[in-house]
Short mmCIF file of C-alpha atoms (C1' of nucleotides) in Angstrom, two decimals:
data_model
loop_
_atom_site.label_atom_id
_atom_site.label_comp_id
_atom_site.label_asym_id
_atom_site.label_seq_id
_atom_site.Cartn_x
_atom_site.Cartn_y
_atom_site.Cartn_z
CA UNK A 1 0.00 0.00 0.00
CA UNK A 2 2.81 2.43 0.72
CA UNK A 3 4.64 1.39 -2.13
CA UNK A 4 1.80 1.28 -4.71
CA UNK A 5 3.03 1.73 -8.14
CA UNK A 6 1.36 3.73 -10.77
CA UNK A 7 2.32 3.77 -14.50
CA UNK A 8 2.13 7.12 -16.37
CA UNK A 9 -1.50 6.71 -17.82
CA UNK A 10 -2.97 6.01 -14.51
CA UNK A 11 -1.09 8.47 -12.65
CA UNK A 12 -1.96 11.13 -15.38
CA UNK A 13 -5.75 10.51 -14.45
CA UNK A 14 -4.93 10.81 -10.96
CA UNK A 15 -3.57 14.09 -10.93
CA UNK A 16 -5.56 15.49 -13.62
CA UNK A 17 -2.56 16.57 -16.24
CA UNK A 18 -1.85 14.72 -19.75
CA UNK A 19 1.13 12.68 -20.00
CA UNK A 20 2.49 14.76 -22.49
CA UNK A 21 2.41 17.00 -19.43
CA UNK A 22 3.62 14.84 -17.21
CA UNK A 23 6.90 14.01 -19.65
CA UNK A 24 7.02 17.41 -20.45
CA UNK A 25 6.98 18.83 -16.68
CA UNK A 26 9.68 15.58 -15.88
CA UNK A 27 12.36 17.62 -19.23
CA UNK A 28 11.47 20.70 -17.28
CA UNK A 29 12.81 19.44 -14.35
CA UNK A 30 9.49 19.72 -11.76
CA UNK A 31 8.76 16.10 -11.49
CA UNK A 32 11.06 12.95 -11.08
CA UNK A 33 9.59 9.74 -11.78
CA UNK A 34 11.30 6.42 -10.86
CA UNK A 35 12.09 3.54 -13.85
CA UNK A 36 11.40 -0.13 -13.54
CA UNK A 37 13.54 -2.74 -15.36
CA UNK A 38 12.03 -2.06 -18.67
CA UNK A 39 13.18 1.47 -18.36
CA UNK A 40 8.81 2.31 -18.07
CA UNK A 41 7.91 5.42 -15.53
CA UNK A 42 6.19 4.80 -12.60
CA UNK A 43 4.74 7.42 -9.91
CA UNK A 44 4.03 6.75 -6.01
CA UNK A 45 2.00 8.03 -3.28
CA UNK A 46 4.68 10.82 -2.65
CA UNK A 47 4.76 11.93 -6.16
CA UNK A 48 0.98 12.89 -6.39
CA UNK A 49 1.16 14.87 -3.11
CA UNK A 50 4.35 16.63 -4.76
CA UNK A 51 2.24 17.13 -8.29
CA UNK A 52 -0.45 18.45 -6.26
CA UNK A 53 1.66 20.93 -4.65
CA UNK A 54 3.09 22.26 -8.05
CA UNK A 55 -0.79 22.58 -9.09
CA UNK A 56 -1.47 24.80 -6.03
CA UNK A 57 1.76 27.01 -6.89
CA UNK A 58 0.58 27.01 -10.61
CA UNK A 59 -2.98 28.11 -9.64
CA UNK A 60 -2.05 31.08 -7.95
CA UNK A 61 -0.08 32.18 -11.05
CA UNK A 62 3.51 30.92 -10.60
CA UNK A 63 4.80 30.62 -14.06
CA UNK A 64 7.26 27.57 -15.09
CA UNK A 65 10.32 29.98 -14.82
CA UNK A 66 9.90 30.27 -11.26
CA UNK A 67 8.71 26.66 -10.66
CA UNK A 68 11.59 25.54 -11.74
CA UNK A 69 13.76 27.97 -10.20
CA UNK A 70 12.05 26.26 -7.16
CA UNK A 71 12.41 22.96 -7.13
CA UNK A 72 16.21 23.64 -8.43
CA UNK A 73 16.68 25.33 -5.24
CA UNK A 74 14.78 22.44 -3.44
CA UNK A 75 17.24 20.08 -4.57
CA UNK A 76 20.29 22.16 -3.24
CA UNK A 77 19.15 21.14 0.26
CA UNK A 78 18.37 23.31 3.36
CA UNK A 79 20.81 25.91 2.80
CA UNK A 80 18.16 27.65 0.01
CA UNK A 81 15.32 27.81 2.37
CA UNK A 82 15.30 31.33 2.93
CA UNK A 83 15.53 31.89 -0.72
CA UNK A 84 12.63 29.66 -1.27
CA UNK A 85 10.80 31.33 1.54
CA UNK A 86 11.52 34.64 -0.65
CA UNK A 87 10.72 32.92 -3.99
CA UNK A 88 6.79 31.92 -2.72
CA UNK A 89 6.47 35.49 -0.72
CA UNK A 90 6.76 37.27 -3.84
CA UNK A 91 4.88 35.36 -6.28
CA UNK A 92 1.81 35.46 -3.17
CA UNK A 93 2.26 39.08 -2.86
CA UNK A 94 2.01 38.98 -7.10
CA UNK A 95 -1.34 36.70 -6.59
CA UNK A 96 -2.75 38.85 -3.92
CA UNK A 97 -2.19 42.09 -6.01
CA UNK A 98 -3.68 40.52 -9.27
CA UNK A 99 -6.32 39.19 -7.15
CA UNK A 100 -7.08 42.74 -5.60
CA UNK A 101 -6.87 44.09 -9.11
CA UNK A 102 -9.76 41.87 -10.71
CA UNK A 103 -11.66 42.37 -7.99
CA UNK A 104 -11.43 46.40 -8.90
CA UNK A 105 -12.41 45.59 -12.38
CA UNK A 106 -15.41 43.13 -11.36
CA UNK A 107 -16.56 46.25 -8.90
CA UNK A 108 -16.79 48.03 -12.40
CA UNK A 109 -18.45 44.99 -13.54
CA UNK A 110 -20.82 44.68 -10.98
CA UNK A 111 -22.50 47.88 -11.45
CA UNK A 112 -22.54 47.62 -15.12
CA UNK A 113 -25.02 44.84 -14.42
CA UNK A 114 -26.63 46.81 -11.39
CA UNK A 115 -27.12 49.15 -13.97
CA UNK A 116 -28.45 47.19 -16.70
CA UNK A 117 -30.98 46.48 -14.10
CA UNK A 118 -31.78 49.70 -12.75
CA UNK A 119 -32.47 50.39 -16.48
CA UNK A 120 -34.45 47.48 -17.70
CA UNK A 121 -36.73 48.13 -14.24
CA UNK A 122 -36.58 51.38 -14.56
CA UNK A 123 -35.17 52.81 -11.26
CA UNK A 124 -32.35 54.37 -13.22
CA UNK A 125 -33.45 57.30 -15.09
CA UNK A 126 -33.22 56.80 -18.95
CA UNK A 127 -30.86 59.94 -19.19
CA UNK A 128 -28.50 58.57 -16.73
CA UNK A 129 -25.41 57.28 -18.72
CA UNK A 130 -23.37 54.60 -17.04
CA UNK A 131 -20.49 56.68 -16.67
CA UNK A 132 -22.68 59.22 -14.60
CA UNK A 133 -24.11 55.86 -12.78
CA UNK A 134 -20.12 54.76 -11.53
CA UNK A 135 -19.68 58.78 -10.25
CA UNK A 136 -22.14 57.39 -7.33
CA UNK A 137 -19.91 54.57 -6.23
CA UNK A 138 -16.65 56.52 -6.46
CA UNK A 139 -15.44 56.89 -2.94
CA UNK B 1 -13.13 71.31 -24.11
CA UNK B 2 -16.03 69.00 -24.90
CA UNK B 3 -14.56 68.50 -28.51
CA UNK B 4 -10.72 68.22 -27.82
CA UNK B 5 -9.45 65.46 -30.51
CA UNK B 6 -6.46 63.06 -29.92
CA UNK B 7 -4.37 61.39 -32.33
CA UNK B 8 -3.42 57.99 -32.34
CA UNK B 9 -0.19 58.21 -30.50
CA UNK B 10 -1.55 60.88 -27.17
CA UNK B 11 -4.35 59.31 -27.23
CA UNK B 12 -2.46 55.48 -26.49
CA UNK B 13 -0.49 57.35 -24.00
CA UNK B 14 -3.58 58.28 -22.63
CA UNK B 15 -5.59 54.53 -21.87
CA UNK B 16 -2.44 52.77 -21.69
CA UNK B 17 -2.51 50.53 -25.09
CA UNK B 18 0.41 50.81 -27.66
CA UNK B 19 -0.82 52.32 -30.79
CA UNK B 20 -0.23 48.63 -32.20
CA UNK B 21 -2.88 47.93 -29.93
CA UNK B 22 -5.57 50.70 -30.46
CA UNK B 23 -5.40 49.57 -34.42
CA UNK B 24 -5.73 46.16 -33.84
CA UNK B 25 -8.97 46.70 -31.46
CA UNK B 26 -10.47 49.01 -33.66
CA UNK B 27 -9.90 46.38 -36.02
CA UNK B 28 -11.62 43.85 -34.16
CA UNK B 29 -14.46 45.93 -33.84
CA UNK B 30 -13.89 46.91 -30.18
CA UNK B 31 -13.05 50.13 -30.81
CA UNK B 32 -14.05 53.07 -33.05
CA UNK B 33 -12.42 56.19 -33.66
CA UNK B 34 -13.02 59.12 -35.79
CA UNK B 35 -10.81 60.46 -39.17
CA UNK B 36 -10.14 64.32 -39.57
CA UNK B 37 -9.97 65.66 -43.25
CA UNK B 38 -6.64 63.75 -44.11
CA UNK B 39 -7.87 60.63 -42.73
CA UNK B 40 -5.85 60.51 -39.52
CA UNK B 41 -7.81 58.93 -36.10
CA UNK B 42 -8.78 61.08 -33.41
CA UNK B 43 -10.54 59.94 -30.47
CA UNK B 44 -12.63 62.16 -28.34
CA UNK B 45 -13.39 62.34 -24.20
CA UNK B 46 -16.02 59.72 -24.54
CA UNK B 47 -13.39 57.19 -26.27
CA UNK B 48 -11.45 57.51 -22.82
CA UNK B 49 -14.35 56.31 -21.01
CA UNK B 50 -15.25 53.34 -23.53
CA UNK B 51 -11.69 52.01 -23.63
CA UNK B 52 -11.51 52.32 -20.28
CA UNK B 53 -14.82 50.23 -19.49
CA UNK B 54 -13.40 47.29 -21.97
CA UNK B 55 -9.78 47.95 -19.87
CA UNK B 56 -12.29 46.55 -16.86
CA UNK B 57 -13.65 43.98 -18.79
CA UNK B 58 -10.62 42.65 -19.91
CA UNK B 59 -9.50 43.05 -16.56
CA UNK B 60 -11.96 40.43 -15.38
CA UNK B 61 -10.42 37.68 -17.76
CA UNK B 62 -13.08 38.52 -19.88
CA UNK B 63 -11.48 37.22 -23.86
CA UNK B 64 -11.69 39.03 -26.81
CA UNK B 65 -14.12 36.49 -27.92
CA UNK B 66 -16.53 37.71 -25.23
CA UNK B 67 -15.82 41.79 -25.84
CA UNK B 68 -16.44 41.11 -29.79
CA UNK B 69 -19.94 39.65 -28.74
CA UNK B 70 -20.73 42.24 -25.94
CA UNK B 71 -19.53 45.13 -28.78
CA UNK B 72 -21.46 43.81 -31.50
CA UNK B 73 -24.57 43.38 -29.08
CA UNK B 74 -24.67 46.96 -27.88
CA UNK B 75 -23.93 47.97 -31.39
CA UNK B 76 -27.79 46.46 -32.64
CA UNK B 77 -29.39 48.49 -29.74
CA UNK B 78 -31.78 48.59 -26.50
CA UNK B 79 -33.24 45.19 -27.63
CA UNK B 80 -30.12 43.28 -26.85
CA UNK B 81 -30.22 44.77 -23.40
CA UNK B 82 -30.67 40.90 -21.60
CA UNK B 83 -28.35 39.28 -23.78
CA UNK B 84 -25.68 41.61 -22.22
CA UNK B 85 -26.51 41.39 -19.04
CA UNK B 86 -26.04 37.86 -19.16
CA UNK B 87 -23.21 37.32 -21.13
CA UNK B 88 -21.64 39.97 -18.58
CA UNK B 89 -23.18 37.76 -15.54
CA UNK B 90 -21.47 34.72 -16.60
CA UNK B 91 -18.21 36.83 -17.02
CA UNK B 92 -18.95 37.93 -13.52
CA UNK B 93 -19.59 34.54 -12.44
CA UNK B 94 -16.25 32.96 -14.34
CA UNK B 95 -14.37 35.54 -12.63
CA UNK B 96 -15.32 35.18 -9.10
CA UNK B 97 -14.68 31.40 -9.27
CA UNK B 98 -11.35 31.59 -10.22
CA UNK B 99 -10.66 33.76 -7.75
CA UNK B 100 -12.16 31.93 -5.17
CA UNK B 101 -9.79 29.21 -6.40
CA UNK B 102 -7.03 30.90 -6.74
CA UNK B 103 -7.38 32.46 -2.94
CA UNK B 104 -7.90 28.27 -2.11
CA UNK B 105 -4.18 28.05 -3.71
CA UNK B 106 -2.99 30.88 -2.19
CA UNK B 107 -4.24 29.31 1.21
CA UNK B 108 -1.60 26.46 0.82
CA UNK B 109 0.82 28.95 -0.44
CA UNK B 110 0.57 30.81 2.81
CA UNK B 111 0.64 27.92 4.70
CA UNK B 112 3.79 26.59 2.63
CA UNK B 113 5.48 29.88 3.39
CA UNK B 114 4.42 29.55 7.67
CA UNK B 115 5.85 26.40 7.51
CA UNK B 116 9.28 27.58 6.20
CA UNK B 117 9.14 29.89 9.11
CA UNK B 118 8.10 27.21 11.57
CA UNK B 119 10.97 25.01 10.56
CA UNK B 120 13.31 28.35 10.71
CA UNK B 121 12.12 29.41 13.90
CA UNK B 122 11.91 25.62 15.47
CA UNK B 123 8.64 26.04 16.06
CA UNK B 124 7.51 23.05 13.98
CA UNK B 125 9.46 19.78 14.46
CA UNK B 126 11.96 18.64 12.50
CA UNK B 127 10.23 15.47 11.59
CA UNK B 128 7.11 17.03 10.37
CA UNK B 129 6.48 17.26 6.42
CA UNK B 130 4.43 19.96 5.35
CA UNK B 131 2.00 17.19 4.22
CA UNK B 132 1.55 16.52 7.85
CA UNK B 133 1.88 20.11 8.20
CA UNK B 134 -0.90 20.89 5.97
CA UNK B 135 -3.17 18.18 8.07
CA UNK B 136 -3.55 20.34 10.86
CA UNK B 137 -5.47 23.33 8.40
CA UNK B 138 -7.99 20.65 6.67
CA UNK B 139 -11.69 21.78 8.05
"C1'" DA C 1 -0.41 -12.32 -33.86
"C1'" DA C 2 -2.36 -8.25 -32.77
"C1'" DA C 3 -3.48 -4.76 -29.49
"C1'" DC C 4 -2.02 -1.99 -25.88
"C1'" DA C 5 0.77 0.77 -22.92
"C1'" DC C 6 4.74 2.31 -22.54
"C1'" DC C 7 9.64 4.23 -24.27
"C1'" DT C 8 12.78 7.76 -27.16
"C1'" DT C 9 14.13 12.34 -29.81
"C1'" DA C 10 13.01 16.03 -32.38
"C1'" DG C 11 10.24 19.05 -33.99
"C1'" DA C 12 5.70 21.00 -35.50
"C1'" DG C 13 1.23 22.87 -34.19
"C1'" DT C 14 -2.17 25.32 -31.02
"C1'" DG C 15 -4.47 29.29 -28.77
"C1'" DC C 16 -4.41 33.62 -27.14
"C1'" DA C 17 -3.39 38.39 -27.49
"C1'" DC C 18 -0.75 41.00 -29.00
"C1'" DT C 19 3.62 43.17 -31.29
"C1'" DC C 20 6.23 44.36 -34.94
"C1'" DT C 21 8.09 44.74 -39.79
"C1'" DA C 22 7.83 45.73 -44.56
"C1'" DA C 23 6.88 48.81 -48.03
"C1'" DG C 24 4.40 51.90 -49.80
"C1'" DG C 25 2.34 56.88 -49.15
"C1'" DC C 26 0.46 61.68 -47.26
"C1'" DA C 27 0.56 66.16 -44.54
"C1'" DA C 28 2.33 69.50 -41.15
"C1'" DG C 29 6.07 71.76 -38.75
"C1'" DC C 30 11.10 73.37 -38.38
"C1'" DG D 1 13.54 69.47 -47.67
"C1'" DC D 2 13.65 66.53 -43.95
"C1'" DT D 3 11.80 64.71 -39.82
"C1'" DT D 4 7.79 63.25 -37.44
"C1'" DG D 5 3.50 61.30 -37.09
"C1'" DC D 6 0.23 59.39 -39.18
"C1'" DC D 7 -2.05 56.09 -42.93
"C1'" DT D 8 -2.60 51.20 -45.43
"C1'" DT D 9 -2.40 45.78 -46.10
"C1'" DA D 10 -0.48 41.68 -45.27
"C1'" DG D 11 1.95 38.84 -42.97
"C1'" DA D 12 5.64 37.33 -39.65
"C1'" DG D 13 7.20 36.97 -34.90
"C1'" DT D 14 6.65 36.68 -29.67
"C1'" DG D 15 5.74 34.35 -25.23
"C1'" DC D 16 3.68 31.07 -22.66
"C1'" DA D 17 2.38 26.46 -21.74
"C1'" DC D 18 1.29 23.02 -23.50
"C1'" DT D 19 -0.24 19.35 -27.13
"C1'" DC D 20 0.55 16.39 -30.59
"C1'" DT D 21 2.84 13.78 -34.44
"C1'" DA D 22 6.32 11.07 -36.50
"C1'" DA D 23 8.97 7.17 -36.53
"C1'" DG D 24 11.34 4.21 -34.43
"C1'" DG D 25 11.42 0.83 -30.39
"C1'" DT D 26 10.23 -2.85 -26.04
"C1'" DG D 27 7.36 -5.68 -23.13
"C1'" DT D 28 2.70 -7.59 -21.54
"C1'" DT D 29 -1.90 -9.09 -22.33
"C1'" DT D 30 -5.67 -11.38 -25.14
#
DNA sequence: AAACACCTTAGAGTGCACTCTAAGGCAAGC
DNA sequence: GCTTGCCTTAGAGTGCACTCTAAGGTGTTT
């Protein structure tokens, strides 16, 4: 059980990404996979907790560059820790300002539709533009 | 004042798009600007506002694909007033999930990075993986 | 014996949204 | 008269992250 085996196709269901992916993320140098005698790939429990982790720094944005710059450091042991520390503060900090940004833009967004309502139920005067409608929100 | 013209290049200065940019919108339909006697663009006050309401848009995630659709709906009048309000509802919607997914990365991100500090500080034992780490956060 | 899942390298193709170049030309200002 | 800023069409190039094909191969299963 702790040493369950799983070929590429399997594991490439498991975790959600192609094997294309997967082969293409192992050249790239974010994923190691293990060989058995016939030279095939084969993933283990540890390896799907590890591809999950790369998902969760891909969804908040991380590109491949920096992924990789990661896991290099990884591999150079303990002594990079602080750099990796440094590494995931500033792509967060990137997330969290991209994050705050879109949520600007859907504010925008929101009243567009608030407006498109105000006008199809008329609450919004006809002559009221949508650019006049925004002025009200501005704080 | 009302009637103050811009030319292509102020004009990108102005919203922020390379004039590479402003030509290929207009050619996409997203935009529309005016021509003077010699057939140069100008854009007036109102063109600020427009490109900056698609600048929101786009800020959203919303695709080109989307803006062309929106554009062309507003462009055949009051009667398309719905179908805009829901194509910009689903935008809305699209948007807000993958930022609540994203902030569910970020989560683990932020817990990554506190456990980089608990392992620097001592705080967190030495024998504890951040998979165990992570164990203690699951609600 | 054929089908299936895997292996390799190398390179082409995809989708999106630009971004830029080429190669021609016009009009205004110094 | 030359520079600067603009115009056109058409098409090539960029960056990112895949995604797929080609063309060869091995080993297991039916």
């Amino acid at each position: 059980m702790a040493d369950k085996r799983y070929r590429i196709g399997e594991f490439s269901k498991l975790v959600g990404l192609s094997t294309y992916t997967l082969r293409y993320y192992e050249d790239q140098g974010l994923i190691l996979s293990q060989r058995d005698d016939n030279g095939v790939r084969y993933y283990v429990e540890e390896d799907i907790r590890w591809v999950g982790f790369i998902l969760h720094l891909k969804g908040t944005g991380m590109q491949l560059n920096d992924l990789k710059r990661y896991v290099k450091l990884r591999a150079e042991g303990d002594t990079t820790i602080a750099e990796r520390r440094q590494l995931l503060q500033r792509v967060k900090d990137n997330a969290e300002a991209e994050i705050a940004e879109q949520q600007m833009h859907l504010k925008v967004l929101g009243h567009k539709i608030d407006w498109y309502d105000g006008k199809t139920a008329h609450t919004i005067d006809d002559s009221e533009s949508f650019h006049d409608y925004l002025q009200r929100f501005q704080d």
